[in-house]
PDB file of C-alpha atoms in Angstrom:
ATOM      1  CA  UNK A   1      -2.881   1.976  11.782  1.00  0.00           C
ATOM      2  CA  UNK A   2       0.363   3.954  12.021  1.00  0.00           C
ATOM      3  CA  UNK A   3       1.570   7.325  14.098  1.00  0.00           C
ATOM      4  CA  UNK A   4       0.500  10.641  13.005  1.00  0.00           C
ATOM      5  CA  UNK A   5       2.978  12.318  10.782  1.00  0.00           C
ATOM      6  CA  UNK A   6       3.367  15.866   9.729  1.00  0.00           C
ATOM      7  CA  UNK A   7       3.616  16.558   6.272  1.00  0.00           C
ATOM      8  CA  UNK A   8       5.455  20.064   4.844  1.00  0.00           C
ATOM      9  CA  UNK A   9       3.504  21.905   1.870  1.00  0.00           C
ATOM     10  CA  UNK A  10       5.784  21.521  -1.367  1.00  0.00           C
ATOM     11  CA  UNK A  11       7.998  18.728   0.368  1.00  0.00           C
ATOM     12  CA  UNK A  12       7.958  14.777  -1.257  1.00  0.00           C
ATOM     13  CA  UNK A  13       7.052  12.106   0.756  1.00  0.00           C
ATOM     14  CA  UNK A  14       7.489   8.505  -0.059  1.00  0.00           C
ATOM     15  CA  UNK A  15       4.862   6.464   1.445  1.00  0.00           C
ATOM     16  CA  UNK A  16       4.735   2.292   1.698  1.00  0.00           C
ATOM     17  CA  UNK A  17       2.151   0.377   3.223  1.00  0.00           C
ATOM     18  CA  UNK A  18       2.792  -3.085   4.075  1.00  0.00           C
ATOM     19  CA  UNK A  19      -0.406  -6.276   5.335  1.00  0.00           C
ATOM     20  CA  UNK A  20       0.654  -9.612   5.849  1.00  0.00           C
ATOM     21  CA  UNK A  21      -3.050 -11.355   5.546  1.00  0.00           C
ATOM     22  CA  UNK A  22      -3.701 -14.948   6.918  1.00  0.00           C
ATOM     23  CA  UNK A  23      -7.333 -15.451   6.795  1.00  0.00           C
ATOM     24  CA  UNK A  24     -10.335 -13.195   7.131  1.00  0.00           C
ATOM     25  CA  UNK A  25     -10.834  -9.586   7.425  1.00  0.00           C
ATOM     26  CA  UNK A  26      -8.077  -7.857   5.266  1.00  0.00           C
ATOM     27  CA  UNK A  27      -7.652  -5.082   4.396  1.00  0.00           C
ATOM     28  CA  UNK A  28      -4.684  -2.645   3.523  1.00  0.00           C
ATOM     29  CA  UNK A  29      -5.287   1.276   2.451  1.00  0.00           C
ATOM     30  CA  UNK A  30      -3.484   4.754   2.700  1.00  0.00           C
ATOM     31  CA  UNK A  31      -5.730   7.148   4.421  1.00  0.00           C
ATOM     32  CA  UNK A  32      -5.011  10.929   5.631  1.00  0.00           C
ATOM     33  CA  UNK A  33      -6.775  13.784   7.981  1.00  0.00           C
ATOM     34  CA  UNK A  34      -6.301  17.342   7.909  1.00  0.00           C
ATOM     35  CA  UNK A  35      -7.804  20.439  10.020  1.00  0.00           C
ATOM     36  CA  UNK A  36     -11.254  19.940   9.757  1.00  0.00           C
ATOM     37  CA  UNK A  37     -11.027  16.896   6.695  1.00  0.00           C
ATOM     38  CA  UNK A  38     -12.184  13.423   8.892  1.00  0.00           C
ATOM     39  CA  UNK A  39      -9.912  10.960   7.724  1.00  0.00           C
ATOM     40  CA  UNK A  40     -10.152   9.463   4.531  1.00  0.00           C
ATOM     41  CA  UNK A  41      -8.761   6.794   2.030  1.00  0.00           C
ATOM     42  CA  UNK A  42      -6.252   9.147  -0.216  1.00  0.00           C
ATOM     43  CA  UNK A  43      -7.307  10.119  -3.984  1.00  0.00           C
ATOM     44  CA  UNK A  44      -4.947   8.396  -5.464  1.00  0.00           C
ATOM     45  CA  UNK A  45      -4.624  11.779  -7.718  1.00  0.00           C
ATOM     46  CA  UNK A  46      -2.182  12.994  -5.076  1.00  0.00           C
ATOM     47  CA  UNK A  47       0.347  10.325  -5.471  1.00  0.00           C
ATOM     48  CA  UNK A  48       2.849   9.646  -8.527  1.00  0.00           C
ATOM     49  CA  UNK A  49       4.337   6.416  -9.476  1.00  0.00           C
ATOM     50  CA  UNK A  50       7.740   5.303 -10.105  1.00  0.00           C
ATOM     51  CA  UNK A  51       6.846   4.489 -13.344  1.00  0.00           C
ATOM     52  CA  UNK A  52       7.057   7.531 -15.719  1.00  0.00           C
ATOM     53  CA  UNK A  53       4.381   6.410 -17.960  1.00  0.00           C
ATOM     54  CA  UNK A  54       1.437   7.395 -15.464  1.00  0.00           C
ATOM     55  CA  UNK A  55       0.746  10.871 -14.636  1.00  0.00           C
ATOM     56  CA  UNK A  56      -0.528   9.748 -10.967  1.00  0.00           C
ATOM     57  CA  UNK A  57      -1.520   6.858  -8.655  1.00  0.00           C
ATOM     58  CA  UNK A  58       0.518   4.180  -6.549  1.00  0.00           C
ATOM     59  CA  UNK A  59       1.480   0.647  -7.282  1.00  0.00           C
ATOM     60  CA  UNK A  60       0.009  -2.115  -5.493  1.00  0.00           C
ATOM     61  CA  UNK A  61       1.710  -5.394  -5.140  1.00  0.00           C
ATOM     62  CA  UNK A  62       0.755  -8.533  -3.939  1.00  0.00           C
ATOM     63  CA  UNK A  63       2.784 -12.032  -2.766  1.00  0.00           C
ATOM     64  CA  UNK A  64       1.049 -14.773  -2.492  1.00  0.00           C
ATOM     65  CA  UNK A  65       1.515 -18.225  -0.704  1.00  0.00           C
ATOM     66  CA  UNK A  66       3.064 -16.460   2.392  1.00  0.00           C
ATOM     67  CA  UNK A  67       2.267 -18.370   5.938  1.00  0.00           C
ATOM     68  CA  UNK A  68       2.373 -16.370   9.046  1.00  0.00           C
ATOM     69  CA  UNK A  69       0.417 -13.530  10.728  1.00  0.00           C
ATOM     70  CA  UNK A  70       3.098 -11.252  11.227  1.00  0.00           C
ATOM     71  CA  UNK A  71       5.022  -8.648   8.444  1.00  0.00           C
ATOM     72  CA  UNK A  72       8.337 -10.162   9.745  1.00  0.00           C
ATOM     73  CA  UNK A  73       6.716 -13.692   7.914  1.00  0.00           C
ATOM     74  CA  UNK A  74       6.354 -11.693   4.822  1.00  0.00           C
ATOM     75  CA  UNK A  75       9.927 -10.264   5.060  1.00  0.00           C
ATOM     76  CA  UNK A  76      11.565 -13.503   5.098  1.00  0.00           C
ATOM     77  CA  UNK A  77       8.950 -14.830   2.732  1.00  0.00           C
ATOM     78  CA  UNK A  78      10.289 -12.736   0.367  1.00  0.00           C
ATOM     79  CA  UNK A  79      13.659 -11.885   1.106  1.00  0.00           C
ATOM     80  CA  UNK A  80      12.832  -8.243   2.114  1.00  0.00           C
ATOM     81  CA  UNK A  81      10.638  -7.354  -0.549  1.00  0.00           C
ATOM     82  CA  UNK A  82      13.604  -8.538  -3.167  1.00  0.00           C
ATOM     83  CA  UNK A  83      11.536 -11.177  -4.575  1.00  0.00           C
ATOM     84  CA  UNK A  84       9.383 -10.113  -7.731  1.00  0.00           C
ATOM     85  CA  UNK A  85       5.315  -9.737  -6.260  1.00  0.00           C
ATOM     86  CA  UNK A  86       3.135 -12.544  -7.953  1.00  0.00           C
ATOM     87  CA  UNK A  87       0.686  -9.650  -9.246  1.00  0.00           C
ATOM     88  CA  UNK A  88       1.980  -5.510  -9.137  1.00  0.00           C
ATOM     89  CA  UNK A  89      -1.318  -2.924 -10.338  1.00  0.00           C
ATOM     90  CA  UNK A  90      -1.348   0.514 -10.360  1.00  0.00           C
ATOM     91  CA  UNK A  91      -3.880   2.055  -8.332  1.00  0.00           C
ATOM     92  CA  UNK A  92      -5.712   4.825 -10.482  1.00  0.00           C
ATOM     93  CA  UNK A  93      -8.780   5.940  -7.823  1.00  0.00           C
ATOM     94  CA  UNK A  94      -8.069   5.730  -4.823  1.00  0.00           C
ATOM     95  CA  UNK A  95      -5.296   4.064  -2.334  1.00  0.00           C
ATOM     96  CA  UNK A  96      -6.774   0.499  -0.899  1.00  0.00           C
ATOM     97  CA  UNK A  97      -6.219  -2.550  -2.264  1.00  0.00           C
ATOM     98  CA  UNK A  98      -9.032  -5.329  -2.570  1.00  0.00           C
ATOM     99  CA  UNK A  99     -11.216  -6.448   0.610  1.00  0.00           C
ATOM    100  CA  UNK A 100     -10.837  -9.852   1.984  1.00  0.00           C
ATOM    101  CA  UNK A 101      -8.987 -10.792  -1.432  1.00  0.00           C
ATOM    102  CA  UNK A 102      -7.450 -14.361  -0.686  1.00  0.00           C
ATOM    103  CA  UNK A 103      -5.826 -16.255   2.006  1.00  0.00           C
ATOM    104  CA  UNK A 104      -2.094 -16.038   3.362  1.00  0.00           C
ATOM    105  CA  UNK A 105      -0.417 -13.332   1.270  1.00  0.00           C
ATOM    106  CA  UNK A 106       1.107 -10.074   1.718  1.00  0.00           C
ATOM    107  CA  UNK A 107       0.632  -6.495   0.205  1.00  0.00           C
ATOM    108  CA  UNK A 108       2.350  -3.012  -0.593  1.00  0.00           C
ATOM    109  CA  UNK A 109       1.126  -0.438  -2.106  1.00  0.00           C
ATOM    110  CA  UNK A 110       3.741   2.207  -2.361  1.00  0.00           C
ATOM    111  CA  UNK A 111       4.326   5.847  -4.373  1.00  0.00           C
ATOM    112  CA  UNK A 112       5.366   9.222  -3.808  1.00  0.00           C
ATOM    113  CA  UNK A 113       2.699  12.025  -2.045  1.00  0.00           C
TER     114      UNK A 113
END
């Protein structure tokens, strides 16, 4: 879970996620909390794409056949993110990727709030 952030009304955020998963229990999702609102995976209605072609949502990718535990092993796995994800989906409901999807592989999911 990250820090607490303030976001500013009419203001563009980028948000990225990243989950380096080795085995069991993953898990990787964009959630929010506001005033009274208990925290809760984001609609994925409030984010927009890079891609042009889709009015909303976020893109999810996914590397696969990454060893480690840590983010840093998906970093160097993939030479920063440079290398081309073995699967990239757009994510039209809401912001989480797939529950206890595979074994060692690593995740973003990434758009603009």
């Amino acid at each position: 879970q990250s820090a607490q952030i303030s976001l500013t009304a009419g203001s563009a955020y980028y948000m990225e996620a990243l989950m380096k998963e080795k085995w069991r229990g993953d898990n990787l999702a964009l959630a929010w909390s506001y005033g009274s609102q208990v925290r809760q995976v984001i609609p994925a209605v409030h984010m927009r794409m890079e891609n042009p072609y889709y009015p909303y949502g976020a893109t999810l990718e996914t590397w696969t056949g990454i060893g480690g535990n840590y983010i840093s092993n998906l970093m160097t796995a993939t030479n920063n993110l440079s290398t081309p994800p073995n699967s990239s989906v757009r994510l039209g409901s809401i912001l989480e990727g797939p529950t206890n999807n595979a074994d060692n592989y690593g995740q973003r999911i990434k758009g603009w709030l």
